[in-house]
Amino acid sequence: MKLPPLSNREQLLSALAISFIVIGAYVWLRWVPANREIGQLQQAAEATDKRSKTATIPDEPDEDIERLKSQLAEQEQAFSTLKQQSESIEQRLAPNDTQFLVVKISNVASDAQIRVRANEVYQAANPTAEATPAAAAPAAGKKNRKNKAPAAPTAPAAAKEATIPPLSAGWIARMSPGSLLERPLRRLELEGSYKSLNDFILTLDRLPFKVAVLRLSVKRMPVLSLPGYPQTLLAEVILAL
């Protein structure tokens, strides 16, 4: 089907309509968003200019910068000294599974003329441990054994994170298992005179590894010594190796 030819007036109107549609689309899709963004940038610039005019410069701090630098240098030097001291102390700690130090302690007691009645691993009591209630005993008889339900599996206890107990708990608790300061503990029962016990304690500081006396309790033996001889004492010593 052949369309009739358009007159000059119709062609002009068609060209104007097409131009209006193209210009309107361009304005809506490009010019309006760009104009909106320009307006936002102008508002941000005006707000920044207003803040810069009303901003106040803070006063210089009263602290002396050089004095603060000097204090920081002193703290760093103190930290370095403490680190060196801790490293030197760690080098004097005996391995947890060594028997060399245990034998050396027995030799020190023998040299001090002390009788060692006990030299054993010391297990510190945990005051925070809760007693586990005992399970009720089942009634005797085949019927009860036959109807007895299987016990539910017990969930494994969660491992506790190692911490450092406070000073009020005592050094035995602070060096017991579960503490960050945990060390092998030994319990000794010694029998000897006051001078022998004193020599034994003083000689422990000269051992190749660090030995700390955590607790010392002394009592007199029930049997009195002969006249002219020192009284024999019974001592319980808790050592941290």
mmCIF file of C-alpha atoms in Angstrom, residues 66-203:
data_model
loop_
_atom_site.group_PDB
_atom_site.id
_atom_site.type_symbol
_atom_site.label_atom_id
_atom_site.label_comp_id
_atom_site.label_asym_id
_atom_site.label_seq_id
_atom_site.Cartn_x
_atom_site.Cartn_y
_atom_site.Cartn_z
ATOM 1 C CA GLU A 66 59.963 16.598 74.588
ATOM 2 C CA ARG A 67 58.979 15.521 78.096
ATOM 3 C CA LEU A 68 56.490 13.012 76.687
ATOM 4 C CA LYS A 69 59.156 11.636 74.358
ATOM 5 C CA SER A 70 61.536 11.315 77.314
ATOM 6 C CA GLN A 71 58.910 9.440 79.359
ATOM 7 C CA LEU A 72 58.215 7.123 76.410
ATOM 8 C CA ALA A 73 61.934 6.377 76.079
ATOM 9 C CA GLU A 74 62.134 5.582 79.809
ATOM 10 C CA GLN A 75 59.149 3.226 79.566
ATOM 11 C CA GLU A 76 60.668 1.446 76.565
ATOM 12 C CA GLN A 77 63.963 1.054 78.400
ATOM 13 C CA ALA A 78 62.189 -0.326 81.493
ATOM 14 C CA PHE A 79 60.251 -2.770 79.307
ATOM 15 C CA SER A 80 63.483 -3.911 77.642
ATOM 16 C CA THR A 81 65.091 -4.442 81.059
ATOM 17 C CA LEU A 82 62.123 -6.485 82.308
ATOM 18 C CA LYS A 83 62.205 -8.584 79.144
ATOM 19 C CA GLN A 84 65.897 -9.333 79.617
ATOM 20 C CA GLN A 85 65.312 -10.254 83.265
ATOM 21 C CA SER A 86 62.431 -12.573 82.353
ATOM 22 C CA GLU A 87 64.547 -14.259 79.669
ATOM 23 C CA SER A 88 67.392 -14.816 82.141
ATOM 24 C CA ILE A 89 64.946 -16.293 84.676
ATOM 25 C CA GLU A 90 63.419 -18.592 82.048
ATOM 26 C CA GLN A 91 66.883 -19.910 81.220
ATOM 27 C CA ARG A 92 67.259 -21.017 84.858
ATOM 28 C CA LEU A 93 63.978 -22.935 84.891
ATOM 29 C CA ALA A 94 64.332 -26.696 84.769
ATOM 30 C CA PRO A 95 62.445 -28.732 82.154
ATOM 31 C CA ASN A 96 59.165 -30.170 83.402
ATOM 32 C CA ASP A 97 60.230 -33.781 82.874
ATOM 33 C CA THR A 98 63.779 -33.590 84.292
ATOM 34 C CA GLN A 99 64.983 -35.842 87.100
ATOM 35 C CA PHE A 100 68.376 -34.198 87.321
ATOM 36 C CA LEU A 101 67.154 -31.454 89.648
ATOM 37 C CA VAL A 102 65.311 -33.956 91.880
ATOM 38 C CA VAL A 103 68.539 -35.921 92.365
ATOM 39 C CA LYS A 104 70.479 -32.707 93.030
ATOM 40 C CA ILE A 105 68.009 -31.710 95.763
ATOM 41 C CA SER A 106 68.473 -35.089 97.428
ATOM 42 C CA ASN A 107 72.261 -34.637 97.242
ATOM 43 C CA VAL A 108 71.963 -31.179 98.859
ATOM 44 C CA ALA A 109 69.935 -32.679 101.698
ATOM 45 C CA SER A 110 72.501 -35.449 102.146
ATOM 46 C CA ASP A 111 75.371 -32.938 102.237
ATOM 47 C CA ALA A 112 73.496 -30.933 104.890
ATOM 48 C CA GLN A 113 73.156 -34.118 106.999
ATOM 49 C CA ILE A 114 69.394 -34.203 106.594
ATOM 50 C CA ARG A 115 67.357 -37.369 106.384
ATOM 51 C CA VAL A 116 64.864 -37.276 103.526
ATOM 52 C CA ARG A 117 61.737 -39.127 104.624
ATOM 53 C CA ALA A 118 59.707 -38.283 101.488
ATOM 54 C CA ASN A 119 60.474 -36.744 98.108
ATOM 55 C CA GLU A 120 57.396 -36.892 95.907
ATOM 56 C CA VAL A 121 55.328 -34.953 93.406
ATOM 57 C CA TYR A 122 53.010 -32.518 95.144
ATOM 58 C CA GLN A 123 49.444 -32.326 93.878
ATOM 59 C CA ALA A 124 47.873 -29.067 95.003
ATOM 60 C CA ALA A 125 44.220 -29.248 96.001
ATOM 61 C CA ASN A 126 41.930 -27.281 93.693
ATOM 62 C CA PRO A 127 39.575 -25.265 95.921
ATOM 63 C CA THR A 128 37.361 -24.347 92.979
ATOM 64 C CA ALA A 129 36.648 -27.947 92.010
ATOM 65 C CA GLU A 130 33.087 -28.932 92.645
ATOM 66 C CA ALA A 131 32.286 -32.294 94.117
ATOM 67 C CA THR A 132 30.520 -34.631 91.745
ATOM 68 C CA PRO A 133 27.405 -36.189 93.286
ATOM 69 C CA ALA A 134 27.630 -39.942 93.552
ATOM 70 C CA ALA A 135 25.294 -41.943 91.385
ATOM 71 C CA ALA A 136 22.572 -43.891 93.177
ATOM 72 C CA ALA A 137 23.328 -47.617 93.383
ATOM 73 C CA PRO A 138 20.842 -49.787 91.459
ATOM 74 C CA ALA A 139 18.806 -52.323 93.347
ATOM 75 C CA ALA A 140 20.068 -55.895 93.241
ATOM 76 C CA GLY A 141 18.262 -58.586 91.260
ATOM 77 C CA LYS A 142 17.976 -59.879 87.741
ATOM 78 C CA LYS A 143 14.792 -57.883 87.109
ATOM 79 C CA ASN A 144 16.432 -54.580 87.895
ATOM 80 C CA ARG A 145 19.478 -55.435 85.778
ATOM 81 C CA LYS A 146 17.260 -56.411 82.876
ATOM 82 C CA ASN A 147 15.157 -53.223 82.994
ATOM 83 C CA LYS A 148 18.102 -50.926 83.619
ATOM 84 C CA ALA A 149 18.334 -48.247 80.923
ATOM 85 C CA PRO A 150 21.748 -47.541 79.394
ATOM 86 C CA ALA A 151 23.471 -44.535 80.888
ATOM 87 C CA ALA A 152 23.637 -41.430 78.742
ATOM 88 C CA PRO A 153 27.127 -40.625 77.486
ATOM 89 C CA THR A 154 28.822 -37.935 79.504
ATOM 90 C CA ALA A 155 29.941 -34.888 77.564
ATOM 91 C CA PRO A 156 33.651 -34.182 77.889
ATOM 92 C CA ALA A 157 34.457 -31.259 80.124
ATOM 93 C CA ALA A 158 35.510 -28.119 78.314
ATOM 94 C CA ALA A 159 39.148 -27.223 78.729
ATOM 95 C CA LYS A 160 39.596 -24.204 80.970
ATOM 96 C CA GLU A 161 41.744 -21.337 79.802
ATOM 97 C CA ALA A 162 44.942 -20.899 81.777
ATOM 98 C CA THR A 163 44.924 -17.818 84.003
ATOM 99 C CA ILE A 164 47.042 -16.309 86.778
ATOM 100 C CA PRO A 165 45.370 -16.617 90.206
ATOM 101 C CA PRO A 166 45.538 -13.535 92.447
ATOM 102 C CA LEU A 167 48.227 -13.126 95.106
ATOM 103 C CA SER A 168 45.653 -13.833 97.797
ATOM 104 C CA ALA A 169 45.388 -17.436 96.516
ATOM 105 C CA GLY A 170 49.008 -18.130 97.510
ATOM 106 C CA TRP A 171 52.017 -19.166 95.459
ATOM 107 C CA ILE A 172 51.120 -22.850 95.524
ATOM 108 C CA ALA A 173 47.863 -22.114 93.744
ATOM 109 C CA ARG A 174 49.607 -19.672 91.386
ATOM 110 C CA MET A 175 52.066 -22.393 90.304
ATOM 111 C CA SER A 176 49.604 -25.285 90.185
ATOM 112 C CA PRO A 177 48.229 -26.837 86.971
ATOM 113 C CA GLY A 178 45.819 -24.534 85.158
ATOM 114 C CA SER A 179 47.877 -21.417 85.842
ATOM 115 C CA LEU A 180 50.089 -19.562 83.396
ATOM 116 C CA LEU A 181 52.814 -19.765 86.064
ATOM 117 C CA GLU A 182 52.545 -23.559 86.339
ATOM 118 C CA ARG A 183 55.747 -25.273 87.505
ATOM 119 C CA PRO A 184 56.525 -28.825 88.724
ATOM 120 C CA LEU A 185 55.918 -29.025 92.487
ATOM 121 C CA ARG A 186 57.756 -31.331 94.904
ATOM 122 C CA ARG A 187 56.890 -32.216 98.494
ATOM 123 C CA LEU A 188 59.740 -33.110 100.848
ATOM 124 C CA GLU A 189 59.685 -34.400 104.409
ATOM 125 C CA LEU A 190 63.019 -33.638 106.013
ATOM 126 C CA GLU A 191 64.404 -34.648 109.390
ATOM 127 C CA GLY A 192 67.364 -32.783 110.851
ATOM 128 C CA SER A 193 68.561 -29.975 113.097
ATOM 129 C CA TYR A 194 67.754 -26.303 112.690
ATOM 130 C CA LYS A 195 71.221 -25.586 111.283
ATOM 131 C CA SER A 196 70.937 -28.447 108.804
ATOM 132 C CA LEU A 197 67.560 -27.218 107.574
ATOM 133 C CA ASN A 198 68.881 -23.671 107.255
ATOM 134 C CA ASP A 199 71.910 -24.863 105.268
ATOM 135 C CA PHE A 200 69.648 -26.905 103.009
ATOM 136 C CA ILE A 201 67.390 -23.916 102.192
ATOM 137 C CA LEU A 202 70.351 -21.625 101.507
ATOM 138 C CA THR A 203 72.105 -24.171 99.276
#
